[in-house]
mmCIF file of C-alpha atoms in Angstrom:
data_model
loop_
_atom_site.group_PDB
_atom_site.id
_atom_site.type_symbol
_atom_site.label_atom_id
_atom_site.label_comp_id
_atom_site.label_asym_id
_atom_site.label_seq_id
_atom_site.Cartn_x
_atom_site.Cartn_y
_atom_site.Cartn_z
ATOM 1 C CA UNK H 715 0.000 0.000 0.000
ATOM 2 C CA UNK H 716 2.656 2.402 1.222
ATOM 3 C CA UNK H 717 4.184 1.678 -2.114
ATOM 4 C CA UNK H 718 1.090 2.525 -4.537
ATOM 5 C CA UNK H 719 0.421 5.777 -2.625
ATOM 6 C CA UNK H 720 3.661 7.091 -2.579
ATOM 7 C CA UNK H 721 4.133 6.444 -5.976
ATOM 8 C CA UNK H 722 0.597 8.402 -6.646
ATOM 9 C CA UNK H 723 1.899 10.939 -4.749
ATOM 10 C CA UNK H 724 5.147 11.434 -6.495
ATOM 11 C CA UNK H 725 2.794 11.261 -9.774
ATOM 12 C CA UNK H 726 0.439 14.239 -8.497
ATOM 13 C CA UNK H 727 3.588 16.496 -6.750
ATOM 14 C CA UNK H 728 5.945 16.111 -10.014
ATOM 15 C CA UNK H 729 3.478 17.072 -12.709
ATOM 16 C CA UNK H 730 3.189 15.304 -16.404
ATOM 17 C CA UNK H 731 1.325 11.705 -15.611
ATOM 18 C CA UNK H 732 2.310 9.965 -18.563
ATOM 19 C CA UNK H 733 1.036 5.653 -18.437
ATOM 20 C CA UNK H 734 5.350 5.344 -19.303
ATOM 21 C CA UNK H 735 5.933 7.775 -16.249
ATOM 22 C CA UNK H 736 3.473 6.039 -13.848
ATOM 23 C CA UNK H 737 4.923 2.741 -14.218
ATOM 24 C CA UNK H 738 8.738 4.035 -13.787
ATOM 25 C CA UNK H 739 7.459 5.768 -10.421
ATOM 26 C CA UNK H 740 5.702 2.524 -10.219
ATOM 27 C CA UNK H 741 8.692 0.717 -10.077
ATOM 28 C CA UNK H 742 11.043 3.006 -8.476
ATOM 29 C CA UNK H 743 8.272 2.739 -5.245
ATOM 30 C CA UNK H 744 8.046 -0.663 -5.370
ATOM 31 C CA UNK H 745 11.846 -1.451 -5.433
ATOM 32 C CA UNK H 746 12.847 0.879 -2.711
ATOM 33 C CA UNK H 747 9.464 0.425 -0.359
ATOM 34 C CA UNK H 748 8.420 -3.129 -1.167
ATOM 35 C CA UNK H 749 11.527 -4.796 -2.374
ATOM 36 C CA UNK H 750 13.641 -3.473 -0.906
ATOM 37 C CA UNK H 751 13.093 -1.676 2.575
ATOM 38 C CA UNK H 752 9.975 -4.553 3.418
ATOM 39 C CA UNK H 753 11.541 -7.469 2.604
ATOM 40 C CA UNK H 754 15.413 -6.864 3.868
ATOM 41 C CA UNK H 755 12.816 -6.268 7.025
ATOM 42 C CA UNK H 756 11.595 -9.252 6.534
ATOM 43 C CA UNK H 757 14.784 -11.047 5.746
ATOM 44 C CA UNK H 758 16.318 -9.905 9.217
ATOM 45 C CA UNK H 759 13.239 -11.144 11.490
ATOM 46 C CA UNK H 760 14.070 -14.973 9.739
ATOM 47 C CA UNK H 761 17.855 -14.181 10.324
ATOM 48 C CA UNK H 762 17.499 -12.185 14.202
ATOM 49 C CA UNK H 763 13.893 -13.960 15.796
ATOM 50 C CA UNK H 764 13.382 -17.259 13.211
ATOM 51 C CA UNK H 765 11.792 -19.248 15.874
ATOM 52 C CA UNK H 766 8.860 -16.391 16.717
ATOM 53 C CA UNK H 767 8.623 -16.311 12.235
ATOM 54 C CA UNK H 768 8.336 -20.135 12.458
ATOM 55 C CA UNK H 769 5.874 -20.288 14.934
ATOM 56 C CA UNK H 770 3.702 -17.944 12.818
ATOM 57 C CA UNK H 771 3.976 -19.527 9.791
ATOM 58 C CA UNK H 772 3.610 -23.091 11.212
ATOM 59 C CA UNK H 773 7.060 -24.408 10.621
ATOM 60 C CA UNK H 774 9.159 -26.307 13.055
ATOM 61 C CA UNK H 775 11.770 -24.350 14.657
ATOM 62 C CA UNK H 776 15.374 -24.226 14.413
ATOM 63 C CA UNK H 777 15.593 -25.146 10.931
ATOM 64 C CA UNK H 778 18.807 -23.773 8.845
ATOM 65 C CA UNK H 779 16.419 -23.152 6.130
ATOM 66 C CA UNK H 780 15.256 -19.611 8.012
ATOM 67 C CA UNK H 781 18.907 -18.627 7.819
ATOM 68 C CA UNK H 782 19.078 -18.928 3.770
ATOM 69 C CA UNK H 783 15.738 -17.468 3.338
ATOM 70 C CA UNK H 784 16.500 -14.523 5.790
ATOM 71 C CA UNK H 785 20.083 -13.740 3.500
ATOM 72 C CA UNK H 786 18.009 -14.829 0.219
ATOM 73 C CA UNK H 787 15.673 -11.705 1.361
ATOM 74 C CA UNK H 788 18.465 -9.711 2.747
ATOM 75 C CA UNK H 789 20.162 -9.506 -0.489
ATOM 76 C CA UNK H 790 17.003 -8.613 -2.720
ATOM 77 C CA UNK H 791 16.527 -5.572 0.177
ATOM 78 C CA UNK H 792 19.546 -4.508 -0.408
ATOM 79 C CA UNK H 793 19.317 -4.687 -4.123
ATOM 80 C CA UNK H 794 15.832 -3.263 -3.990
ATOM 81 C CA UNK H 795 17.336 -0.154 -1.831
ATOM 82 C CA UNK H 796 20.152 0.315 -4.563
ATOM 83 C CA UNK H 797 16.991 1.212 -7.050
ATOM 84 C CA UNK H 798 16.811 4.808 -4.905
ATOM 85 C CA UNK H 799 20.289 5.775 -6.224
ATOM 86 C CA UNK H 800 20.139 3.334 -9.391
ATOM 87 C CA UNK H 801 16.653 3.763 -10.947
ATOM 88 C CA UNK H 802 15.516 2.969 -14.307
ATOM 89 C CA UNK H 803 16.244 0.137 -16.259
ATOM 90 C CA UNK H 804 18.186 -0.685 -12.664
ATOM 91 C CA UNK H 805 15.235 -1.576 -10.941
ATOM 92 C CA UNK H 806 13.883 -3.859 -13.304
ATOM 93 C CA UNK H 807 16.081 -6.323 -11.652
ATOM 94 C CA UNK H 808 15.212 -6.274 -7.930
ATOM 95 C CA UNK H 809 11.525 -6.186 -9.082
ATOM 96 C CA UNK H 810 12.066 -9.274 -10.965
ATOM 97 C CA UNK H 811 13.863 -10.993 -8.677
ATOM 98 C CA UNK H 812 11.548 -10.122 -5.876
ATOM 99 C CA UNK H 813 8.362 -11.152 -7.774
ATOM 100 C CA UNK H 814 9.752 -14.272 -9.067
ATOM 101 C CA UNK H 815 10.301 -14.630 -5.300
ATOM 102 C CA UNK H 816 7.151 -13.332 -4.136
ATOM 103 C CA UNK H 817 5.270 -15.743 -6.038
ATOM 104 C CA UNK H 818 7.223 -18.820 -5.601
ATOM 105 C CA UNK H 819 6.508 -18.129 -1.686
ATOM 106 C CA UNK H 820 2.853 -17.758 -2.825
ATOM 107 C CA UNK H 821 2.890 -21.394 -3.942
ATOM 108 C CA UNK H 822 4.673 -22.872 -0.968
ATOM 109 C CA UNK H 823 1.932 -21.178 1.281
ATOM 110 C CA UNK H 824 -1.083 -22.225 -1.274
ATOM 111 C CA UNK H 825 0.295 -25.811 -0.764
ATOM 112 C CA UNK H 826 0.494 -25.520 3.015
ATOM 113 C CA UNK H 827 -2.730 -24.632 3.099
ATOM 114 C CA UNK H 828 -4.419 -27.325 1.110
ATOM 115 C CA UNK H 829 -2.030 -29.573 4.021
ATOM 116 C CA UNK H 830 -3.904 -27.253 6.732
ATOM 117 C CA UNK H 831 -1.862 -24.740 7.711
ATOM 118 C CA UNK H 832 -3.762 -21.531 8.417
ATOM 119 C CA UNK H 833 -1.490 -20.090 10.639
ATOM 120 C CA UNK H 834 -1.623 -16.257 10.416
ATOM 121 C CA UNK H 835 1.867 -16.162 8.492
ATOM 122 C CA UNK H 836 0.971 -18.441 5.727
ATOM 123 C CA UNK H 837 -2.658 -18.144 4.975
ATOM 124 C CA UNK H 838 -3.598 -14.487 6.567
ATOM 125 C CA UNK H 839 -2.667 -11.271 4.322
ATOM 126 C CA UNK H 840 1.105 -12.606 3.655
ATOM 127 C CA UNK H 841 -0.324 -15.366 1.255
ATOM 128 C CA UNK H 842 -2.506 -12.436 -0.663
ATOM 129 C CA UNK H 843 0.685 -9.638 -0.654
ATOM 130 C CA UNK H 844 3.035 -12.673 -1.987
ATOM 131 C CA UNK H 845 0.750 -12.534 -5.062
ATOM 132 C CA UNK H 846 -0.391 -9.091 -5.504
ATOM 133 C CA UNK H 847 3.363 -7.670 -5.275
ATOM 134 C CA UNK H 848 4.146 -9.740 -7.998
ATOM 135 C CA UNK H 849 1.086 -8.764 -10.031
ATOM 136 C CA UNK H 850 1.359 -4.973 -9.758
ATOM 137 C CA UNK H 851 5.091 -5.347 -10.555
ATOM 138 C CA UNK H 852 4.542 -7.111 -14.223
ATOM 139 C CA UNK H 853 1.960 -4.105 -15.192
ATOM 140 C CA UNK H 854 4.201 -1.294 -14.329
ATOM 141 C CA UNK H 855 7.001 -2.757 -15.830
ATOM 142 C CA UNK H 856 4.988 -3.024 -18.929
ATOM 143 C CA UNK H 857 4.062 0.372 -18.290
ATOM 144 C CA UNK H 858 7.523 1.414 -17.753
ATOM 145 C CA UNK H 859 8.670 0.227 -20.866
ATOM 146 C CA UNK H 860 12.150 -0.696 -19.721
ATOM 147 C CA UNK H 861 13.564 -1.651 -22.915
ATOM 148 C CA UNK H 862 13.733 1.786 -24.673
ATOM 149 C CA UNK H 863 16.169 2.816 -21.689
ATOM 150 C CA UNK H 864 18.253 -0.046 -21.329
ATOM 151 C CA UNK H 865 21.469 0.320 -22.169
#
């Protein structure tokens, strides 16, 4: 959400709303805010509290596996920051990276679920942000229109 209105609110405060402008703001929200700032976030609570980020997802505790997801997210945070210095065509890669994550998650907590898992970190809003991220991503970077920038 944070990274939808901010973007909008770039859009109204810097003028010309073009659909090729939108989706670079788009993106340049998304890879800082979502990709980047959320999930290194998110990527420290597996690495600094995994058990409490088992126990809300239903996992078993103690399992290296937090540890690889917590750098895996770590490093697209980071890269996702570097978009605020980096922007355009930059960006396209921590967006892609993070939605090809994003929605890989999504179908590790879809099939937890149909095993019965509805604890609040797999099916509550984490499940629906896993796939909406990934969504908004693909139309602004068709919006964006990357490839007449890249280098």
């Amino acid at each position: 959400g944070l990274s939808v209105g901010g973007a909008a609110a770039h859009l109204l405060v810097s003028g010309g709303v073009t659909v090729e402008r939108a989706g670079q703001v788009g993106l340049l929200w998304l890879g800082v805010v979502f990709y980047g700032a959320a999930t290194l976030l998110s990527g420290l609570q597996h690495l600094l509290v995994p058990d409490r980020i088992a126990d809300s997802i239903g996992w078993a505790r103690g399992s290296g596996f937090q540890i690889e997801l917590g750098w895996a997210e770590a490093g697209v945070g980071v890269a996702g920051l570097l978009s605020l210095w980096l922007g355009v065509p930059y960006v396209i890669g921590p967006c892609l990276a993070g939605a090809i994550f994003y929605l890989g998650a999504a179908i590790g907590h879809a099939r937890d679920i149909a095993k019965g898992n509805r604890h609040p970190g797999t099916a509550g809003p984490v499940f629906y942000i896993d796939i909406l991220a990934p969504a908004v991503t693909i139309v602004a970077i068709l919006m964006a229109h990357p490839w007449r920038t890249a280098a």
